[in-house]
Tab-separated table of C-alpha atoms in Angstrom:
chain	number	residue	atom	x	y	z
A	1	MET	CA	18.705	14.152	-19.128
A	2	ARG	CA	16.205	13.210	-21.855
A	3	TRP	CA	12.769	15.086	-21.105
A	4	HIS	CA	9.881	12.877	-21.799
A	5	ASN	CA	6.129	12.527	-20.651
A	6	ILE	CA	6.201	10.136	-17.581
A	7	LEU	CA	2.484	9.624	-16.926
A	8	THR	CA	0.693	6.294	-17.730
A	9	ILE	CA	-2.307	5.389	-16.160
A	10	MET	CA	-2.404	1.451	-16.535
A	11	SER	CA	-4.980	-1.191	-15.891
A	12	PHE	CA	-2.858	-4.319	-16.474
A	13	GLY	CA	0.703	-5.460	-16.943
A	14	SER	CA	3.829	-5.733	-14.653
A	15	VAL	CA	3.258	-2.699	-12.632
A	16	GLU	CA	-0.162	-3.666	-11.638
A	17	LYS	CA	1.225	-7.129	-10.607
A	18	THR	CA	3.888	-5.653	-8.577
A	19	VAL	CA	1.319	-3.330	-6.882
A	20	MET	CA	-0.985	-6.267	-6.017
A	21	THR	CA	2.004	-8.319	-4.730
A	22	PHE	CA	3.071	-5.550	-2.520
A	23	CYS	CA	-0.426	-4.972	-1.103
A	24	GLN	CA	-0.632	-8.674	-0.503
A	25	GLN	CA	2.705	-9.171	1.440
A	26	GLN	CA	2.546	-5.822	3.322
A	27	TYR	CA	-1.259	-5.834	4.072
A	28	VAL	CA	-0.897	-5.705	7.759
A	29	HIS	CA	1.662	-2.664	7.350
A	30	ILE	CA	-0.671	-0.824	5.050
A	31	MET	CA	-3.701	-1.376	7.525
A	32	PHE	CA	-1.764	-0.266	10.435
A	33	GLN	CA	-0.710	2.953	8.614
A	34	MET	CA	-4.130	3.539	7.095
A	35	LEU	CA	-5.560	3.672	10.670
A	36	GLU	CA	-2.845	6.178	11.887
A	37	ALA	CA	-3.603	8.231	8.659
A	38	CYS	CA	-7.472	8.136	9.255
A	39	LYS	CA	-6.868	9.338	12.707
A	40	GLU	CA	-4.335	12.173	11.754
A	41	TYR	CA	-6.568	13.424	9.129
A	42	GLY	CA	-10.106	12.862	10.353
A	43	VAL	CA	-11.524	11.193	7.174
A	44	THR	CA	-12.343	7.499	6.257
A	45	SER	CA	-10.312	5.120	4.427
A	46	GLY	CA	-12.298	5.764	1.349
A	47	GLU	CA	-10.990	9.305	1.057
A	48	MET	CA	-7.460	8.123	1.414
A	49	LEU	CA	-4.592	7.342	-1.230
A	50	LEU	CA	-1.694	4.953	-0.795
A	51	GLU	CA	1.397	6.214	-2.586
A	52	LEU	CA	4.190	3.722	-3.299
A	53	ASN	CA	7.459	4.525	-5.156
A	54	PHE	CA	9.047	1.748	-6.965
A	55	LYS	CA	11.521	3.766	-8.832
A	56	ALA	CA	15.267	3.723	-7.810
A	57	ASN	CA	16.687	6.823	-6.314
A	58	GLU	CA	20.246	8.061	-7.201
A	59	GLU	CA	21.662	5.581	-4.918
A	60	GLY	CA	19.881	2.856	-6.493
A	61	ILE	CA	17.416	2.544	-3.590
A	62	VAL	CA	13.744	1.610	-4.257
A	63	PRO	CA	11.763	3.254	-1.448
A	64	ALA	CA	8.698	0.616	-1.679
A	65	MET	CA	11.281	-2.320	-1.199
A	66	GLN	CA	13.068	-0.961	1.987
A	67	ASP	CA	12.365	-2.988	5.364
A	68	PRO	CA	10.167	-1.727	6.403
A	69	PRO	CA	8.670	-0.276	2.967
A	70	GLU	CA	8.452	3.396	2.630
A	71	LEU	CA	4.805	4.326	1.769
A	72	LYS	CA	2.687	7.376	2.140
A	73	ILE	CA	-1.058	7.531	3.014
A	74	ALA	CA	-2.856	10.898	2.638
A	75	PRO	CA	-6.109	12.122	1.767
A	76	VAL	CA	-6.968	11.971	-2.061
A	77	LYS	CA	-7.840	15.688	-2.053
A	78	HIS	CA	-4.077	16.552	-1.086
A	79	TYR	CA	-3.256	15.042	-4.426
A	80	VAL	CA	-5.685	16.857	-6.630
A	81	GLU	CA	-6.868	20.164	-4.877
A	82	GLY	CA	-5.553	23.435	-4.078
A	83	SER	CA	-1.625	23.450	-3.587
A	84	ARG	CA	-1.656	19.767	-3.518
A	85	PRO	CA	0.697	19.260	-0.480
A	86	ALA	CA	0.940	15.524	-0.984
A	87	GLU	CA	2.124	15.742	-4.747
A	88	PRO	CA	5.215	13.259	-5.078
A	89	ASP	CA	8.218	14.859	-6.904
A	90	TRP	CA	7.944	12.469	-9.709
A	91	PHE	CA	7.052	15.110	-12.550
A	92	TYR	CA	10.347	17.141	-13.120
A	93	LYS	CA	8.738	20.142	-11.161
A	94	LYS	CA	12.073	21.564	-10.647
A	95	GLU	CA	13.649	20.619	-13.885
A	96	ASN	CA	11.024	21.373	-16.668
A	97	LYS	CA	8.007	23.427	-15.970
A	98	LYS	CA	6.454	22.546	-19.299
A	99	ILE	CA	6.969	18.885	-18.789
A	100	TYR	CA	5.784	19.083	-15.073
A	101	GLU	CA	2.514	20.862	-15.912
A	102	LYS	CA	1.579	18.333	-18.724
A	103	ASN	CA	2.317	15.200	-16.397
A	104	VAL	CA	0.751	16.524	-13.347
A	105	LYS	CA	-2.411	17.537	-15.257
A	106	GLY	CA	-2.705	13.880	-16.543
A	107	CYS	CA	-1.903	12.544	-13.075
A	108	ILE	CA	-4.720	14.644	-11.251
A	109	LYS	CA	-7.234	13.544	-14.090
A	110	GLY	CA	-6.369	9.868	-13.764
A	111	ILE	CA	-6.444	9.969	-9.864
A	112	LYS	CA	-10.018	11.838	-9.874
A	113	GLU	CA	-11.433	9.290	-12.547
A	114	GLN	CA	-10.164	6.179	-10.318
A	115	HIS	CA	-11.403	7.732	-7.090
A	116	SER	CA	-14.789	8.356	-8.774
A	117	ARG	CA	-15.030	4.651	-9.524
A	118	ARG	CA	-13.559	3.441	-6.515
A	119	LEU	CA	-15.708	0.474	-4.849
A	120	PRO	CA	-16.004	0.410	-0.892
A	121	ASN	CA	-13.877	-2.500	-0.755
A	122	GLN	CA	-11.029	-1.119	-2.886
A	123	VAL	CA	-7.955	1.059	-1.818
A	124	LEU	CA	-6.712	3.594	-4.329
A	125	CYS	CA	-3.030	3.515	-4.962
A	126	LEU	CA	-0.696	5.733	-6.814
A	127	ALA	CA	2.351	3.967	-7.917
A	128	GLY	CA	5.656	5.446	-9.265
A	129	HIS	CA	7.987	3.444	-11.484
A	130	SER	CA	10.642	3.638	-14.135
A	131	GLY	CA	7.955	3.992	-16.794
A	132	GLY	CA	5.785	6.455	-15.236
A	133	ALA	CA	3.228	6.739	-12.529
A	134	SER	CA	0.059	4.568	-12.468
A	135	CYS	CA	-3.155	4.852	-10.307
A	136	TYR	CA	-5.097	1.590	-9.336
A	137	LYS	CA	-8.041	0.380	-7.192
A	138	ILE	CA	-6.868	-2.565	-5.464
A	139	GLN	CA	-9.000	-5.234	-3.917
A	140	LEU	CA	-7.995	-7.981	-1.726
A	141	GLN	CA	-10.005	-11.090	-0.491
A	142	GLU	CA	-9.325	-13.283	2.462
A	143	PRO	CA	-8.554	-16.709	0.845
A	144	VAL	CA	-10.590	-18.825	2.932
A	145	ASN	CA	-13.961	-16.995	3.146
A	146	MET	CA	-13.436	-14.562	0.515
A	147	ASN	CA	-14.132	-11.563	2.944
A	148	GLU	CA	-13.137	-8.308	1.775
A	149	MET	CA	-9.603	-7.196	3.356
A	150	PHE	CA	-9.850	-3.395	2.622
A	151	SER	CA	-13.478	-3.016	3.907
A	152	ASP	CA	-14.489	-0.665	6.374
A	153	ALA	CA	-15.248	-3.815	8.572
A	154	ALA	CA	-11.696	-4.945	8.221
A	155	LEU	CA	-10.223	-1.652	9.200
A	156	GLN	CA	-12.473	-1.438	12.216
A	157	ALA	CA	-11.362	-5.076	13.217
A	158	PHE	CA	-7.844	-3.934	13.242
A	159	ALA	CA	-8.797	-0.958	15.481
A	160	ALA	CA	-10.347	-3.166	17.835
A	161	TYR	CA	-7.393	-5.528	18.167
A	162	ILE	CA	-4.816	-2.820	18.208
A	163	ASN	CA	-6.615	-0.339	20.692
A	164	ASP	CA	-8.674	-2.807	22.762
A	165	ASP	CA	-6.837	-6.335	22.293
A	166	ASP	CA	-10.159	-7.666	20.957
A	167	SER	CA	-9.502	-10.359	18.321
A	168	GLY	CA	-13.058	-11.205	17.852
A	169	PRO	CA	-13.675	-8.710	14.754
A	170	LEU	CA	-10.393	-9.927	13.144
A	171	SER	CA	-11.634	-13.696	13.573
A	172	ARG	CA	-14.853	-13.004	11.851
A	173	ILE	CA	-12.905	-11.895	8.775
A	174	PHE	CA	-10.064	-13.898	8.525
A	175	GLY	CA	-9.268	-17.717	8.937
A	176	PRO	CA	-7.230	-19.255	11.915
A	177	ASP	CA	-4.326	-19.294	10.093
A	178	GLN	CA	-4.271	-15.705	8.571
A	179	LEU	CA	-5.261	-14.507	11.785
A	180	VAL	CA	-2.157	-15.728	13.491
A	181	VAL	CA	0.132	-14.416	10.906
A	182	ILE	CA	-1.743	-10.838	11.444
A	183	ARG	CA	-1.296	-11.053	15.040
A	184	LEU	CA	2.412	-12.191	15.107
A	185	HIS	CA	3.079	-9.293	12.467
A	186	LEU	CA	1.362	-6.688	14.609
A	187	GLY	CA	3.282	-7.860	17.632
A	188	ILE	CA	6.783	-7.930	16.134
A	189	HIS	CA	6.580	-4.842	14.338
A	190	TYR	CA	4.264	-2.616	16.271
A	191	ASP	CA	4.393	-4.087	19.614
A	192	VAL	CA	0.507	-4.861	19.460
A	193	GLY	CA	-0.605	-7.930	21.741
A	194	ASP	CA	1.968	-10.705	22.760
A	195	PRO	CA	3.854	-12.517	19.902
A	196	ASP	CA	4.806	-15.384	22.185
A	197	ARG	CA	6.857	-18.613	21.055
A	198	ASN	CA	3.697	-20.819	20.388
A	199	LEU	CA	2.286	-17.997	18.228
A	200	LEU	CA	5.771	-17.850	16.361
A	201	ILE	CA	5.691	-21.807	15.630
A	202	ARG	CA	1.807	-21.540	14.523
A	203	ALA	CA	2.666	-18.751	12.228
A	204	ARG	CA	5.538	-20.766	10.495
A	205	GLN	CA	3.362	-23.677	10.411
A	206	ALA	CA	0.570	-21.808	8.903
A	207	LEU	CA	2.682	-20.625	6.172
A	208	GLY	CA	4.419	-24.017	5.693
A	209	ARG	CA	7.899	-22.785	6.274
A	210	ASP	CA	10.622	-22.265	8.945
A	211	ASP	CA	11.979	-18.863	7.500
A	212	PRO	CA	12.451	-16.490	10.458
A	213	THR	CA	11.082	-13.741	8.198
A	214	ILE	CA	7.625	-15.266	8.916
A	215	TYR	CA	5.228	-12.744	7.316
A	216	ARG	CA	6.952	-11.137	4.157
A	217	ASP	CA	8.223	-13.284	1.159
A	218	GLU	CA	10.984	-11.454	-0.553
A	219	TYR	CA	10.357	-10.343	-4.015
A	220	ASN	CA	12.396	-8.561	-6.583
A	221	PRO	CA	11.000	-5.642	-8.517
A	222	SER	CA	13.048	-6.259	-11.535
A	223	GLU	CA	11.295	-9.511	-12.137
A	224	VAL	CA	8.041	-7.883	-12.603
A	225	LEU	CA	8.782	-4.290	-13.480
A	226	ASP	CA	9.660	-3.467	-17.053
């Protein structure tokens, strides 16, 4: 194995495009897991970090490309403070101490910098890939009314629907077509609500397709990851 420094903190290019595409296509999955993580750790979403691994393992499996995708959401402090219990095994910790220390030091610095600049409507994301590790602040807007999709209001709206079967808060953020797809995704994958046949038909019409995958468009990371 050729040892090298793998950390790259990027603000543009193919990796960022892949992360943005993932967040768009797996938005409902992220929000559901975010609610679970906030409840588990007792902190707000603004103190959380979304970890995605787009690097293939020895079996050729890309964790973030599985169905459902593998992702981790944990407090930012677990990546940068103390024993760093959430630190991913991306930095040759077991193979080369010198390279590990150099890479992890740069990663901690990058996460801290991005976290300090994070806006309330952004989610912090650490992405592993073949060229290294990149930290981004991701922001999504609902396409009809341009409402923020990673805002506290959006997360609370998901909580209202999941916990109380109240879709009112979601309907004030998302347009009718987007709301149908969100409800369908939560019903099929998390047994939330009632994804009946009429809802299934409306979701396909909203997406302009008859593909039974409904929510997730498949994409190949090799097409956008250098």
